[in-house]
Amino acid sequence: MEERLVQRLAGLREARGWSLEELAAASGISRATLSRLERGESSPTAALLGKLCAVYGMPMSRLIAEAEAQPAQLIRSSEQPEWRDPATGFVRRMVSPPARGFGAELIEGHLPAGAVIDYEQPPVRGMEQHLWMLGGVLDYTLEGEVYRLQPGDCLRFHLFGPTRFSCPGPADAHYLIAICEP
């Protein structure tokens, strides 16, 4: 999965005719880091993928799904792709991967206690999201406002600015996000 993801990232850059220097300038990620990533010498973090998705104008879930084979109509739990952020331990499971002809998708997240993930900008401006807490506590910062979410809480919004996922603990934060492209 990670190898296909790295290949997809390289393909996106090449399809646009960008050099590593141009992508570095657009994303704020060093050329050296991008080069190591494309050679498979380092694993992408959630923050790094967030920056690249913003440059390419696509949700992270679409990027991850494009690294997978064309998804089936019925996706069994055992077949739902997972991705783990090596920097934070965050686990993202594609409950309903994006597919051609569909504008919404479901993503399950597990953020370990004490972990923090910052996204400087949204991958797609105006994207509709619904964040539903299943367990634990999550401090979600949306454009400077902090929402403390507990089991059963649902926050819905259109994404335009920076966000932060922070799990104060003691338990991991467990949630579901519905993403709807604008």
XYZ file of N, CA and C in Angstrom:
546
model
N 0.831 -1.198 0.000
C 0.000 0.000 0.000
C 0.867 1.250 0.000
N 1.862 1.288 0.927
C 2.700 2.486 1.012
C 3.482 2.707 -0.279
N 3.953 1.623 -0.884
C 4.692 1.755 -2.147
C 3.796 2.333 -3.239
N 2.552 1.863 -3.331
C 1.621 2.390 -4.337
C 1.276 3.846 -4.048
N 1.180 4.207 -2.768
C 0.897 5.588 -2.386
C 2.034 6.501 -2.832
N 3.262 6.081 -2.596
C 4.428 6.870 -2.996
C 4.478 6.993 -4.524
N 4.169 5.910 -5.230
C 4.135 5.955 -6.696
C 3.062 6.914 -7.186
N 1.910 6.926 -6.511
C 0.821 7.830 -6.908
C 1.238 9.281 -6.710
N 1.927 9.570 -5.599
C 2.399 10.934 -5.350
C 3.377 11.374 -6.434
N 4.296 10.506 -6.795
C 5.252 10.832 -7.859
C 4.510 11.040 -9.176
N 3.506 10.207 -9.425
C 2.719 10.340 -10.654
C 1.958 11.653 -10.726
N 1.414 12.101 -9.590
C 0.707 13.384 -9.570
C 1.646 14.535 -9.904
N 2.841 14.495 -9.347
C 3.818 15.555 -9.626
C 4.214 15.536 -11.097
N 4.521 14.350 -11.608
C 4.958 14.223 -12.994
C 3.856 14.604 -13.973
N 2.601 14.256 -13.652
C 1.484 14.595 -14.535
C 1.320 16.110 -14.689
N 1.723 16.846 -13.683
C 1.645 18.300 -13.742
C 2.905 18.924 -14.333
N 3.894 18.088 -14.587
C 5.137 18.577 -15.149
C 5.975 19.371 -14.164
N 5.800 19.110 -12.870
C 6.512 19.854 -11.836
C 7.821 19.171 -11.486
N 8.812 19.971 -11.216
C 10.061 19.453 -10.669
C 9.881 19.301 -9.157
N 10.822 18.619 -8.522
C 10.785 18.529 -7.062
C 10.892 19.921 -6.432
N 11.675 20.800 -7.059
C 11.818 22.166 -6.541
C 10.490 22.918 -6.582
N 9.737 22.754 -7.669
C 8.438 23.424 -7.792
C 7.445 22.891 -6.759
N 7.432 21.580 -6.572
C 6.539 20.998 -5.574
C 6.948 21.432 -4.171
N 8.250 21.500 -3.912
C 8.730 21.955 -2.603
C 8.264 23.386 -2.334
N 8.363 24.256 -3.329
C 7.940 25.647 -3.158
C 6.435 25.742 -2.917
N 5.660 24.926 -3.628
C 4.197 24.980 -3.498
C 3.710 24.379 -2.187
N 4.417 23.362 -1.675
C 3.941 22.629 -0.506
C 4.577 23.053 0.810
N 5.754 23.683 0.741
C 6.468 24.006 1.970
C 7.226 22.816 2.538
N 7.353 21.751 1.757
C 8.101 20.558 2.152
C 9.454 20.612 1.437
N 10.516 20.306 2.135
C 11.832 20.416 1.515
C 11.976 19.462 0.330
N 12.811 19.880 -0.620
C 13.079 19.059 -1.790
C 13.665 17.719 -1.355
N 14.558 17.735 -0.370
C 15.195 16.504 0.107
C 14.157 15.531 0.663
N 13.203 16.051 1.442
C 12.150 15.195 2.005
C 11.297 14.601 0.891
N 10.926 15.422 -0.095
C 10.123 14.936 -1.217
C 10.881 13.865 -2.009
N 12.167 14.079 -2.208
C 12.981 13.116 -2.934
C 13.054 11.789 -2.184
N 13.300 11.835 -0.866
C 13.347 10.600 -0.062
C 11.998 9.882 -0.104
N 10.930 10.652 -0.059
C 9.594 10.072 -0.097
C 9.365 9.347 -1.420
N 9.654 10.004 -2.535
C 9.413 9.397 -3.841
C 10.311 8.192 -4.095
N 11.471 8.130 -3.454
C 12.358 6.969 -3.592
C 11.988 5.862 -2.610
N 10.999 6.104 -1.755
C 10.569 5.100 -0.784
C 11.504 4.965 0.392
N 12.325 5.985 0.637
C 13.280 5.942 1.742
C 12.704 6.472 3.043
N 11.535 7.098 2.976
C 10.865 7.569 4.187
C 9.369 7.356 4.034
N 8.676 7.241 5.163
C 7.230 7.030 5.161
C 6.525 8.368 5.291
N 5.453 8.568 4.532
C 4.730 9.831 4.623
C 3.948 9.923 5.931
N 3.962 11.098 6.549
C 3.170 11.347 7.752
C 1.833 11.960 7.348
N 0.904 12.009 8.274
C -0.397 12.624 8.000
C -0.217 14.097 7.653
N 0.663 14.797 8.370
C 0.881 16.222 8.108
C 1.460 16.434 6.711
N 2.423 15.605 6.318
C 3.026 15.723 4.998
C 1.992 15.436 3.907
N 1.220 14.361 4.083
C 0.178 14.046 3.099
C -0.851 15.169 3.019
N -1.169 15.773 4.166
C -2.114 16.890 4.170
C -1.621 18.045 3.326
N -0.348 18.369 3.423
C 0.229 19.456 2.624
C 0.200 19.114 1.139
N 0.567 17.889 0.801
C 0.566 17.495 -0.605
C -0.848 17.462 -1.183
N -1.793 16.970 -0.396
C -3.180 16.937 -0.871
C -3.710 18.353 -1.111
N -3.316 19.284 -0.270
C -3.730 20.674 -0.463
C -3.180 21.215 -1.779
N -1.939 20.892 -2.086
C -1.332 21.344 -3.342
C -2.050 20.723 -4.537
N -2.396 19.440 -4.425
C -3.044 18.739 -5.529
C -4.561 18.931 -5.545
N -5.123 19.555 -4.501
C -6.561 19.826 -4.462
C -7.412 18.576 -4.346
N -6.979 17.646 -3.494
C -7.751 16.412 -3.320
C -7.740 15.989 -1.858
N -8.846 15.397 -1.385
C -8.856 14.872 -0.016
C -7.847 13.739 0.125
N -7.304 13.584 1.318
C -6.336 12.515 1.576
C -6.948 11.152 1.281
N -8.220 11.004 1.575
C -8.881 9.720 1.336
C -8.871 9.367 -0.146
N -9.023 10.367 -1.016
C -8.994 10.101 -2.465
C -7.585 9.693 -2.880
N -6.578 10.371 -2.343
C -5.198 10.010 -2.655
C -4.928 8.562 -2.257
N -5.333 8.193 -1.051
C -5.106 6.832 -0.570
C -5.897 5.832 -1.408
N -7.126 6.179 -1.747
C -7.960 5.279 -2.549
C -7.378 5.088 -3.943
N -6.777 6.133 -4.505
C -6.191 6.006 -5.836
C -4.975 5.089 -5.831
N -4.402 4.868 -4.661
C -3.288 3.939 -4.549
C -3.784 2.497 -4.431
N -5.074 2.334 -4.217
C -5.691 1.013 -4.120
C -6.299 0.630 -5.463
N -6.664 -0.624 -5.589
C -7.396 -1.074 -6.767
C -8.794 -0.467 -6.735
N -9.489 -0.487 -7.861
C -10.849 0.057 -7.925
C -11.707 -0.639 -6.877
N -12.313 0.126 -5.948
C -13.078 -0.502 -4.873
C -14.374 -1.153 -5.365
N -14.743 -2.200 -4.668
C -15.983 -2.913 -4.969
C -17.165 -2.174 -4.339
N -18.378 -2.572 -4.714
C -19.574 -1.964 -4.136
C -19.701 -2.319 -2.662
N -19.444 -3.568 -2.311
C -19.471 -4.011 -0.921
C -18.035 -4.167 -0.459
N -17.679 -3.449 0.583
C -16.323 -3.526 1.106
C -16.395 -4.143 2.494
N -15.954 -5.371 2.606
C -15.939 -6.067 3.891
C -14.929 -5.394 4.817
N -15.196 -5.475 6.096
C -14.322 -4.849 7.085
C -12.867 -5.261 6.885
N -12.639 -6.536 6.609
C -11.274 -7.034 6.440
C -10.601 -6.501 5.178
N -11.394 -5.938 4.258
C -10.855 -5.422 2.995
C -10.694 -3.904 2.990
N -11.126 -3.247 4.051
C -11.044 -1.793 4.102
C -9.603 -1.385 4.380
N -9.005 -0.632 3.461
C -7.588 -0.290 3.642
C -7.360 0.609 4.850
N -6.256 0.340 5.535
C -5.841 1.155 6.677
C -4.502 1.774 6.367
N -4.290 2.929 6.926
C -3.003 3.607 6.818
C -2.623 4.098 8.204
N -1.356 3.904 8.573
C -0.861 4.319 9.884
C 0.173 5.420 9.702
N -0.012 6.525 10.433
C 0.934 7.641 10.429
C 2.125 7.239 11.296
N 3.319 7.126 10.712
C 4.468 6.689 11.507
C 4.881 7.709 12.576
N 4.507 8.969 12.402
C 4.913 9.999 13.366
C 4.029 10.026 14.613
N 2.726 9.736 14.461
C 1.808 9.886 15.592
C 1.134 8.590 16.030
N 1.149 7.567 15.176
C 0.424 6.340 15.477
C -1.040 6.412 15.058
N -1.452 7.530 14.471
C -2.817 7.706 13.968
C -3.116 6.620 12.940
N -4.301 5.985 13.069
C -4.731 4.965 12.108
C -5.989 5.458 11.415
N -5.958 5.427 10.093
C -7.069 5.880 9.255
C -7.548 4.676 8.446
N -8.821 4.321 8.624
C -9.412 3.199 7.883
C -10.442 3.738 6.907
N -10.316 3.363 5.660
C -11.242 3.793 4.619
C -12.471 2.888 4.652
N -13.493 3.296 5.395
C -14.701 2.490 5.531
C -15.396 2.377 4.179
N -15.591 3.478 3.499
C -16.146 3.486 2.146
C -15.233 4.327 1.271
N -14.250 3.693 0.644
C -13.304 4.454 -0.164
C -14.002 5.230 -1.267
N -13.424 6.359 -1.661
C -14.014 7.127 -2.747
C -14.016 6.301 -4.025
N -15.015 6.522 -4.837
C -15.131 5.815 -6.103
C -15.777 6.742 -7.120
N -15.488 6.494 -8.369
C -16.051 7.282 -9.453
C -17.578 7.303 -9.357
N -18.164 8.488 -9.457
C -19.618 8.620 -9.425
C -20.200 8.844 -8.044
N -19.368 8.816 -7.007
C -19.829 9.036 -5.643
C -19.115 10.255 -5.068
N -19.853 11.106 -4.359
C -19.275 12.333 -3.815
C -19.014 12.295 -2.326
N -19.397 11.200 -1.653
C -19.212 11.113 -0.203
C -18.434 9.847 0.136
N -17.795 9.884 1.301
C -17.055 8.726 1.782
C -17.000 8.760 3.297
N -16.753 7.599 3.887
C -16.641 7.473 5.339
C -15.228 7.040 5.702
N -14.689 7.675 6.745
C -13.347 7.377 7.221
C -13.411 7.186 8.731
N -12.800 6.114 9.211
C -12.706 5.872 10.645
C -11.303 6.274 11.101
N -11.233 6.989 12.215
C -9.945 7.408 12.742
C -9.737 6.949 14.169
N -8.506 6.575 14.482
C -8.067 6.260 15.847
C -6.832 7.109 16.097
N -6.947 8.066 17.013
C -5.825 8.939 17.360
C -5.385 8.590 18.774
N -4.127 8.160 18.932
C -3.653 7.769 20.268
C -3.669 8.932 21.256
N -3.854 8.601 22.533
C -3.818 9.607 23.596
C -2.497 10.361 23.530
N -2.581 11.679 23.582
C -1.404 12.543 23.538
C -0.971 12.950 22.145
N -1.534 12.344 21.108
C -1.131 12.648 19.733
C -1.814 13.916 19.226
N -1.104 14.622 18.362
C -1.608 15.855 17.744
C -1.252 15.829 16.265
N -2.212 16.188 15.413
C -1.968 16.331 13.976
C -2.492 17.688 13.547
N -1.629 18.475 12.898
C -2.011 19.787 12.370
C -2.064 19.732 10.851
N -3.115 20.320 10.301
C -3.234 20.496 8.857
C -3.291 22.004 8.604
N -2.324 22.514 7.857
C -2.228 23.950 7.627
C -3.339 24.489 6.745
N -3.829 23.657 5.834
C -4.894 24.079 4.933
C -5.676 22.850 4.483
N -6.906 23.052 4.057
C -7.702 21.902 3.622
C -7.233 21.417 2.256
N -7.421 20.132 1.992
C -7.057 19.622 0.674
C -7.963 20.184 -0.417
N -9.239 20.390 -0.081
C -10.215 20.961 -1.002
C -11.011 21.999 -0.213
N -10.922 23.249 -0.606
C -11.639 24.307 0.114
C -13.156 24.114 -0.018
N -13.848 24.270 1.119
C -15.303 24.173 1.128
C -15.831 22.760 1.251
N -14.941 21.793 1.412
C -15.372 20.406 1.536
C -16.242 20.251 2.784
N -17.375 19.586 2.639
C -18.276 19.339 3.775
C -17.788 18.120 4.539
N -17.767 18.234 5.886
C -17.385 17.114 6.724
C -18.331 17.015 7.907
N -18.532 15.784 8.371
C -19.289 15.483 9.581
C -18.378 14.603 10.421
N -17.991 15.065 11.598
C -17.097 14.321 12.483
C -17.923 13.805 13.652
N -18.065 12.476 13.754
C -18.905 11.845 14.772
C -18.014 11.036 15.701
N -18.043 11.389 16.990
C -17.209 10.721 17.984
C -17.814 9.389 18.409
N -16.987 8.354 18.388
C -17.410 7.024 18.809
C -16.877 6.669 20.191
N -15.691 7.192 20.543
C -15.101 6.893 21.841
C -13.951 7.835 22.155
N -13.647 7.980 23.435
C -12.571 8.868 23.850
C -12.971 10.329 23.737
N -11.975 11.204 23.775
C -12.193 12.646 23.674
C -11.263 13.190 22.595
N -11.780 14.110 21.797
C -10.987 14.748 20.752
C -11.166 16.250 20.864
N -10.045 16.972 20.918
C -10.084 18.427 20.805
C -9.804 18.746 19.348
N -10.841 19.206 18.655
C -10.730 19.500 17.229
C -10.741 21.008 17.053
N -9.667 21.536 16.475
C -9.571 22.972 16.241
C -9.892 23.241 14.789
N -10.899 24.068 14.578
C -11.367 24.422 13.245
C -11.237 25.929 13.097
N -10.272 26.356 12.290
C -10.041 27.778 12.034
C -9.934 28.582 13.327
N -9.208 28.044 14.303
C -8.928 28.747 15.547
C -9.886 28.470 16.688
N -11.017 27.856 16.431
C -11.983 27.538 17.491
C -11.844 26.068 17.876
N -11.726 25.815 19.194
C -11.544 24.452 19.690
C -12.891 23.867 20.101
N -13.169 22.673 19.589
C -14.375 21.936 19.950
C -13.934 20.676 20.689
N -14.387 20.506 21.927
C -14.104 19.270 22.660
C -15.235 18.304 22.355
N -14.897 17.221 21.668
C -15.882 16.246 21.228
C -15.779 14.985 22.067
N -16.951 14.497 22.499
C -17.047 13.297 23.319
C -17.968 12.303 22.616
N -17.994 11.048 23.061
C -18.794 10.030 22.379
C -20.231 10.487 22.120
N -20.658 10.301 20.874
C -21.996 10.673 20.443
C -22.079 12.062 19.842
N -21.104 12.943 20.120
C -21.111 14.293 19.559
C -20.834 14.238 18.061
N -21.471 15.161 17.320
C -21.235 15.266 15.880
C -21.020 16.730 15.528
N -19.910 17.032 14.911
C -19.583 18.377 14.448
C -19.650 18.363 12.931
N -20.445 19.263 12.354
C -20.511 19.339 10.893
C -20.069 20.730 10.464
N -19.395 20.792 9.323
C -18.811 22.062 8.900
C -18.357 21.967 7.448
N -18.083 23.145 6.886
C -17.399 23.251 5.607
C -15.969 23.660 5.928
N -15.029 22.988 5.328
C -13.623 23.171 5.656
C -12.987 24.227 4.751
N -12.483 25.302 5.379
C -11.831 26.367 4.620
C -10.434 26.705 5.123
N -10.121 26.419 6.380
C -8.846 26.846 6.940
C -8.122 25.733 7.664
N -7.138 26.113 8.485
C -6.337 25.125 9.206
C -7.157 24.358 10.244
N -6.714 23.133 10.528
C -7.372 22.291 11.533
C -6.317 21.589 12.374
N -6.766 21.149 13.556
C -5.894 20.379 14.454
C -6.726 19.290 15.113
N -6.174 18.083 15.108
C -6.738 16.954 15.832
C -5.825 16.722 17.024
N -6.379 16.742 18.245
C -5.587 16.537 19.451
C -6.365 15.635 20.401
N -5.717 14.572 20.842
C -6.353 13.639 21.767
C -5.757 13.830 23.152
N -6.516 14.434 24.089
C -5.982 14.689 25.420
C -5.882 13.442 26.289
N -6.541 12.344 25.885
C -6.493 11.112 26.671
C -7.501 11.132 27.799
N -7.490 10.191 28.683
C -6.506 9.118 28.765
C -6.709 8.031 27.704
N -7.907 7.917 27.135
C -8.169 6.908 26.109
C -7.890 7.494 24.722
N -7.700 6.623 23.751
C -7.552 7.055 22.370
C -8.856 7.678 21.885
N -8.762 8.597 20.933
C -9.953 9.161 20.289
C -10.333 8.243 19.129
N -11.606 7.888 19.062
C -12.127 7.014 18.016
C -13.307 7.729 17.386
N -13.258 7.942 16.077
C -14.288 8.742 15.418
C -14.511 8.307 13.983
N -15.594 8.803 13.435
C -15.951 8.571 12.037
C -16.109 9.930 11.381
N -15.549 10.081 10.192
C -15.703 11.332 9.426
C -16.390 11.001 8.123
N -17.462 11.728 7.838
C -18.106 11.670 6.521
C -17.596 12.870 5.736
N -17.068 12.617 4.559
C -16.524 13.680 3.701
C -17.392 13.767 2.448
N -17.785 14.976 2.127
C -18.575 15.218 0.928
C -17.878 16.319 0.130
N -17.447 15.992 -1.070
C -16.767 16.998 -1.881
C -17.761 18.058 -2.325
N -17.263 19.313 -2.421
C -18.173 20.412 -2.828
C -18.620 20.285 -4.272
